[in-house]
Coordinates of C-alpha atoms in Angstrom, one line a residue:
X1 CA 0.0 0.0 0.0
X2 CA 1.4 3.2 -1.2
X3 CA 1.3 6.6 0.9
X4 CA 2.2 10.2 -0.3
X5 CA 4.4 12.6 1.3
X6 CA 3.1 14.3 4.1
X7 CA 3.8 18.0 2.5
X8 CA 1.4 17.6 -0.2
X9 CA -1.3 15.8 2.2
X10 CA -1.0 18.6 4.4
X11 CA -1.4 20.9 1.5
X12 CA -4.5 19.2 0.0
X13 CA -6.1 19.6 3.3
X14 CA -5.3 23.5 3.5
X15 CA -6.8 23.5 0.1
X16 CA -9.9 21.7 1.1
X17 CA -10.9 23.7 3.6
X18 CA -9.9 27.0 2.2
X19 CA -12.1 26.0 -0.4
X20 CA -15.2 25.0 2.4
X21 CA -14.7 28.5 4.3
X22 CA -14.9 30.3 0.6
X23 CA -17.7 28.8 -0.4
X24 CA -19.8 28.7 2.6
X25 CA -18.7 32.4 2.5
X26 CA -19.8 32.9 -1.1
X27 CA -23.0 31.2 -0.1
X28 CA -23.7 34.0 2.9
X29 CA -22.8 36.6 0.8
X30 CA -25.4 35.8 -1.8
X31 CA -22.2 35.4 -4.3
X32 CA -22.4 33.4 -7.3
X33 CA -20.3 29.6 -6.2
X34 CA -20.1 26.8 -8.8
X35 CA -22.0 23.8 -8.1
X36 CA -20.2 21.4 -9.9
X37 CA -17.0 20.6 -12.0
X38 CA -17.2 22.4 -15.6
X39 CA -16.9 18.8 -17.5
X40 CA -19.2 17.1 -15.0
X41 CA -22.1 15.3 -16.1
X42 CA -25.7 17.4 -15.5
X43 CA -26.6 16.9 -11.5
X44 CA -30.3 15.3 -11.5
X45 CA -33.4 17.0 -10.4
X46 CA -33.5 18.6 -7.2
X47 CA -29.5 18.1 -6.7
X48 CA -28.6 20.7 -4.5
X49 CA -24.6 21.4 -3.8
X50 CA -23.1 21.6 0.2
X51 CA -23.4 24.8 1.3
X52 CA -26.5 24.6 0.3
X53 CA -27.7 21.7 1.5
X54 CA -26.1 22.9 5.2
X55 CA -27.8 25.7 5.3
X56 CA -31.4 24.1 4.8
X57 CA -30.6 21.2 6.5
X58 CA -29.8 23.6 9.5
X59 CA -32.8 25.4 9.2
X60 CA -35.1 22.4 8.2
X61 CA -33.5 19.2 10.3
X62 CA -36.0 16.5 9.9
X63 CA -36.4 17.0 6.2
X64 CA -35.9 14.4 4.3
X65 CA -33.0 15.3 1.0
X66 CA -34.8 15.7 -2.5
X67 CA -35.3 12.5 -3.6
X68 CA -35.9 10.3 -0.6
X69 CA -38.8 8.9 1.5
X70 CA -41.4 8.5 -0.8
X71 CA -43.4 5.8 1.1
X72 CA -45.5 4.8 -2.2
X73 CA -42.1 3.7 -4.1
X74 CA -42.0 0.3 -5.3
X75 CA -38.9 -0.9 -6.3
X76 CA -38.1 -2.0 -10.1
X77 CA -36.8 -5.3 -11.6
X78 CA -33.4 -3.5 -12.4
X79 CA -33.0 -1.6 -8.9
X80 CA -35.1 -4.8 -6.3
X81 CA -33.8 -3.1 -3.0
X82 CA -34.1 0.3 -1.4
X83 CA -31.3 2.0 -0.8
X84 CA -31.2 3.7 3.0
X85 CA -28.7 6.3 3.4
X86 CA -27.2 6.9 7.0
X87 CA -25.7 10.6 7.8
X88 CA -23.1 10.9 9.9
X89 CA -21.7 12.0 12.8
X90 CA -23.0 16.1 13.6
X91 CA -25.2 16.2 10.3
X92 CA -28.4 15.4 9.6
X93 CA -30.3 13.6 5.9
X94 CA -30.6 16.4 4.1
X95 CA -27.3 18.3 5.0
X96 CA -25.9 14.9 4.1
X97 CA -27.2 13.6 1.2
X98 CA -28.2 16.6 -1.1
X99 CA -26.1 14.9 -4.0
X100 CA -26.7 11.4 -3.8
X101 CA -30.0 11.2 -2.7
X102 CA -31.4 12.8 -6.1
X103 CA -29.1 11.1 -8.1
X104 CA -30.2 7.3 -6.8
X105 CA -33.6 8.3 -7.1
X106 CA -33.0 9.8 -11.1
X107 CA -31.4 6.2 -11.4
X108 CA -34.4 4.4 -10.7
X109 CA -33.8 3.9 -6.7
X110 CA -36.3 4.1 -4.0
X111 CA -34.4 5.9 -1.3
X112 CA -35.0 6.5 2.1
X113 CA -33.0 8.0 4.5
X114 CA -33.7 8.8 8.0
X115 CA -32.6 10.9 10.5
X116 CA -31.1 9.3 14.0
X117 CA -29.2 9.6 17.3
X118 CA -30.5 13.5 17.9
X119 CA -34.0 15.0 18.6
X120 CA -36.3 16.6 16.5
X121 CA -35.5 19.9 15.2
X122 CA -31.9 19.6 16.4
X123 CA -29.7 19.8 13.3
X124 CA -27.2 18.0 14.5
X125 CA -27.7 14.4 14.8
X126 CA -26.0 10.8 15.0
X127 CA -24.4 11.8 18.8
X128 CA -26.0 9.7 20.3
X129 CA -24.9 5.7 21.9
X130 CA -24.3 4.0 18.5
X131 CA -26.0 0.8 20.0
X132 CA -29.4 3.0 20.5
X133 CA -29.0 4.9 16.8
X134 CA -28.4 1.1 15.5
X135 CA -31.8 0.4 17.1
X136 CA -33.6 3.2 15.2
X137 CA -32.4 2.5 12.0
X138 CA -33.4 -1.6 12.4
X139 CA -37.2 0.0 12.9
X140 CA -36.6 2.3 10.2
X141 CA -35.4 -0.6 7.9
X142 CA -38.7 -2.5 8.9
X143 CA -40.7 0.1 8.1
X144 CA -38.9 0.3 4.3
X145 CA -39.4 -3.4 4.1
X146 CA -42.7 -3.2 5.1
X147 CA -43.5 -0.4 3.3
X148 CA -42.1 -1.1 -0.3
X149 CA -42.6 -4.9 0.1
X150 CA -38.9 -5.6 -0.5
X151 CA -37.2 -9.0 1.1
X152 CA -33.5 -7.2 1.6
X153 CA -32.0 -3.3 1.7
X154 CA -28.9 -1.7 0.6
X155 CA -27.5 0.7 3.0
X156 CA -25.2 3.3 2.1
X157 CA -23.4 5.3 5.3
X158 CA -21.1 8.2 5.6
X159 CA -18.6 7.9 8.1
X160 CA -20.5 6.7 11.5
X161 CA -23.2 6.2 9.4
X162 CA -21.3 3.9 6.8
X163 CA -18.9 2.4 9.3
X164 CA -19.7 1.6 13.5
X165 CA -23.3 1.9 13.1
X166 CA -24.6 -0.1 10.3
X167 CA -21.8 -2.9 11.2
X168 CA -23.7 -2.4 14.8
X169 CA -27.5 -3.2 13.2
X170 CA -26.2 -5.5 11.0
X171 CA -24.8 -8.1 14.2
X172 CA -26.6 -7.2 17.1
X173 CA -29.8 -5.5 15.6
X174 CA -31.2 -7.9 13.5
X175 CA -29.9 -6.9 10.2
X176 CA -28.2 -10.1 9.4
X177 CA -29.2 -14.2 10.6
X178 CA -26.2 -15.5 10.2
X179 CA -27.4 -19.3 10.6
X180 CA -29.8 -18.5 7.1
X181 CA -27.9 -15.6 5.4
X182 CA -30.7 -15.4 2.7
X183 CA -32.9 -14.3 5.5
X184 CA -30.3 -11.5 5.9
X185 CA -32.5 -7.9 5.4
X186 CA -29.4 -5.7 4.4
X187 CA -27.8 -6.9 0.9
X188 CA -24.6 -4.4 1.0
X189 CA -23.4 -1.9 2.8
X190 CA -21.5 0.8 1.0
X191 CA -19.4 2.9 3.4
X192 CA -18.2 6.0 2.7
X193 CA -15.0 7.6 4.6
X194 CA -16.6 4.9 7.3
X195 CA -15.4 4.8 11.1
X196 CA -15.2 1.1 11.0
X197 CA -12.6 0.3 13.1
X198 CA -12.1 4.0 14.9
X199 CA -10.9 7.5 14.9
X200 CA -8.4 9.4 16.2
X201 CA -9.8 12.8 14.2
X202 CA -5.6 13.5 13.2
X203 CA -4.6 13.0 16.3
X204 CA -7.4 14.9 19.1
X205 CA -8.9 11.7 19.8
X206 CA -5.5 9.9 20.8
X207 CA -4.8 12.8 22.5
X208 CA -8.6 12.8 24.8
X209 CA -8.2 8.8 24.6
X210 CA -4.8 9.5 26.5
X211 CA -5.6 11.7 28.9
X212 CA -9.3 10.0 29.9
X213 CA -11.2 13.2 28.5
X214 CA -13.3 11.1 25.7
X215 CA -16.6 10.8 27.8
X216 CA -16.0 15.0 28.6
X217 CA -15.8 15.8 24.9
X218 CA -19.0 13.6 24.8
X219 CA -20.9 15.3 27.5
X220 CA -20.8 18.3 24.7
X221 CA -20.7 16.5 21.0
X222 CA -22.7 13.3 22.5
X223 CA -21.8 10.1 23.2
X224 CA -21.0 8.7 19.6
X225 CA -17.5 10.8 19.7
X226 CA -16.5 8.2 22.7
X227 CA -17.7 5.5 21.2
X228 CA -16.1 6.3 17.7
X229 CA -12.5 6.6 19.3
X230 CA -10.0 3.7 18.6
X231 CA -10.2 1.2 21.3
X232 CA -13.7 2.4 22.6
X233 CA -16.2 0.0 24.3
X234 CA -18.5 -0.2 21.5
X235 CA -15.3 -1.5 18.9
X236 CA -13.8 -3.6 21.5
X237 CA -17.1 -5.6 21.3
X238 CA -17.8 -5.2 17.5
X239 CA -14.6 -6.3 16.6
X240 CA -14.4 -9.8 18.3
X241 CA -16.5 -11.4 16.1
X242 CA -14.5 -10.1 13.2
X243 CA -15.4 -7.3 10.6
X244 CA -18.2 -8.5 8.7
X245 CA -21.6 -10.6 8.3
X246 CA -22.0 -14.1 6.0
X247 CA -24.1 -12.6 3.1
X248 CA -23.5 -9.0 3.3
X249 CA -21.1 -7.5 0.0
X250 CA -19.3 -4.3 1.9
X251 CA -17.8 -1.7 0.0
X252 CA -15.8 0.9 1.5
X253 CA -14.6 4.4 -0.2
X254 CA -12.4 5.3 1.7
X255 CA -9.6 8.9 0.7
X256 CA -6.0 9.2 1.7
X257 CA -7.1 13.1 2.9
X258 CA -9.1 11.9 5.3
X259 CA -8.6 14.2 8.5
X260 CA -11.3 12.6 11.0
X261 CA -11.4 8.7 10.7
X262 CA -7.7 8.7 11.2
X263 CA -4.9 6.6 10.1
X264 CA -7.3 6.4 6.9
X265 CA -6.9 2.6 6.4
X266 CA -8.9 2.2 10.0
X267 CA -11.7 2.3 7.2
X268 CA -11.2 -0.8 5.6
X269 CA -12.4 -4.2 6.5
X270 CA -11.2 -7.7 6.3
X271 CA -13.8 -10.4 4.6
X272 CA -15.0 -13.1 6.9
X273 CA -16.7 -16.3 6.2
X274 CA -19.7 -16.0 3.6
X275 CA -18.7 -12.2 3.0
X276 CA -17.2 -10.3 0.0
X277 CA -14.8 -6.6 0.6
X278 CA -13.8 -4.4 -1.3
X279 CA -11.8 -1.8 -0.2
X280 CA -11.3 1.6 -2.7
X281 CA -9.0 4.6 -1.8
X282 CA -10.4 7.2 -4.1
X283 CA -6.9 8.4 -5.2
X284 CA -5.5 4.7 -6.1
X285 CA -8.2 5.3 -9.4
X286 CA -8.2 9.4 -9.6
X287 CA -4.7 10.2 -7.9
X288 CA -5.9 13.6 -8.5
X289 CA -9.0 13.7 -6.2
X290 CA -8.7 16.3 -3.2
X291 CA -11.7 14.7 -1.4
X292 CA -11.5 14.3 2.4
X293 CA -13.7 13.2 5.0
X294 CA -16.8 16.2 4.4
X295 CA -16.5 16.4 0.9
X296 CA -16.4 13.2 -0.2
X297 CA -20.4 12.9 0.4
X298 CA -20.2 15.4 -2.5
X299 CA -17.1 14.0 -4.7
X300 CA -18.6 13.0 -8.4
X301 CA -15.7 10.0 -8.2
X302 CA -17.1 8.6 -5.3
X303 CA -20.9 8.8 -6.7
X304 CA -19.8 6.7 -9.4
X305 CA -18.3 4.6 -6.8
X306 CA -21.0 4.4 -5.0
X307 CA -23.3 3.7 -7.9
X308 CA -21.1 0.9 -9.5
X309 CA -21.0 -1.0 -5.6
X310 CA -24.8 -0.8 -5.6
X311 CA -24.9 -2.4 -9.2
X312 CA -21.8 -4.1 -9.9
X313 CA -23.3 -6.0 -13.1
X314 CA -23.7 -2.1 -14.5
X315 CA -20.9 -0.5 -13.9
X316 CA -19.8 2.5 -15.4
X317 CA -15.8 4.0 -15.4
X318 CA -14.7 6.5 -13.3
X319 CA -14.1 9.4 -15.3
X320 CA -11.9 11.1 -12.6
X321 CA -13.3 14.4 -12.7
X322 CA -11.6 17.4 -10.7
X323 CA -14.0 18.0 -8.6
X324 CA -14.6 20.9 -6.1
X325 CA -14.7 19.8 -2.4
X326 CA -17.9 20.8 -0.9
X327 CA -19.3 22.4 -3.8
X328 CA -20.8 19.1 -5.5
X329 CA -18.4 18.9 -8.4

């Protein structure tokens, strides 16, 4: 596995949020931002780019992105599973999933994605227990089963959301029977930047883990920044039983600019018996891509990434398009 020098890591991340700060200043301003990269494919109906997607996600919380939670959906021949989307950590749905949601849904997806681990009208969710969020989204999943008339899910997570949490649900929440895998009601779990095996946020959360602070910083961002730190309770307990589930296909996306779920390969997972993994960093197929842990939820490579792991018989290149961070290119 190769890793680049740390001048031009340090660099990309200047660049990254220099470019978050601009925009989100842009935004405020009422300047003119560009939504997406200049050779980038048209962004379906209802797209909306990050800064935007922040703002009305802070000022509407519990709304659902475009594109998601139409209860009357009924999933196709080509596309048999709903796909749930899971924010993470200090977002909510729609701040989260203002790019992917639409584009799943123009793709011939039903889509659902919930908010979880915050109350209503907070915007920022997913602090709470993991173990309690994991319980939420196994009702949620219900109700999509239930709803739709569907046998099995795809679940597609950002960072807590594509890592801890769904692997949570997935062993101790019902999501998988591991004695009939067919029963199993997730089919794959595509993580994105995912904290599956813990965080140390560049070096903060060694530093709180060290010096017994993690359940302080908790009593103010909630208890999933504890239980996301390398060597927490919650992994210790996961990770006995090894990193995945007999019948579940995990993808994870994972980018070497990564700044929270820290060393970067902490994302990836090692197949266990009656499992398949595949493990992407962004830049081994765009060496070019500046995405880090935010922006990658908006990253053009990683939708395609994203869209090829849902439906692998379809898959399309990556055309490794220079995209914006935060601004949806």
């Amino acid at each position: 596995m190769s890793h680049r020098p740390a001048r031009p890591v340090q660099r990309s991340r200047l660049i990254t949020w220099w470019a978050t700060i601009g925009a989100v200043t842009a935004l405020a301003l009422g300047l003119p931002g560009t939504a997406g990269a200049a050779d980038g494919p048209a962004p379906p109906e209802g797209a909306v780019a990050a800064p935007a997607a922040l703002i009305r996600g802070t000022l509407q919380p519990d709304a659902p992105p475009p594109g998601a939670n139409d209860w009357k959906c009924r999933p196709t021949a080509a596309h048999p599973r709903p796909v749930v989307l899971l924010h993470a950590t200090l977002t909510n749905a729609h701040m989260n999933w203002g790019m992917l949601s639409p584009l799943l849904k123009d793709e011939g997806y039903c889509v659902f994605a919930p908010n979880y681990g915050g109350r209503p009208g907070i915007p920022f969710k997913a602090t709470g227990h993991v173990p309690d969020s994991a319980r939420e989204i196994a009702r949620f999943v219900d109700r999509v089963l239930d709803a739709t008339g569907a046998r099995q899910v795809d679940l597609v997570g950002h960072s807590q959301g594509g890592g801890v949490l769904p692997r949570w649900y997935l062993r101790f929440e019902g999501g998988t029977n591991p004695a009939k895998p067919s029963r199993n009601k997730v089919r794959r779990l595509v993580g994105l930047a995912p904290s599956n095996h813990g965080a140390t946020v560049s070096g903060l959360g060694t530093l709180t883990t060290a010096l017994g602070l993690n359940q302080t910083v908790s009593a103010v961002a909630g208890q999933a920044y504890a239980d996301q730190m390398v060597g927490s309770e919650v992994h210790r307990r996961l990770d006995r039983g090894g990193d995945t589930q007999p019948g579940v296909d995990y993808t994870v996306i994972a980018t070497r600019y990564d700044e929270v779920v820290t060393p970067y390969h902490n994302q990836f997972l090692t197949a266990g018996p009656g499992a398949k993994v595949r493990n992407i960093t962004i830049q081994d197929i765009c060496p070019q891509d500046l995405s880090e842990h935010i922006s990658v939820a908006y990253d053009s490579n990683a939708m395609q990434l994203v869209l090829n792991a849902l439906d692998p018989a379809h898959a399309d290149p990556v055309h490794c398009r220079l995209s914006a961070p935060l601004l949806g290119g």
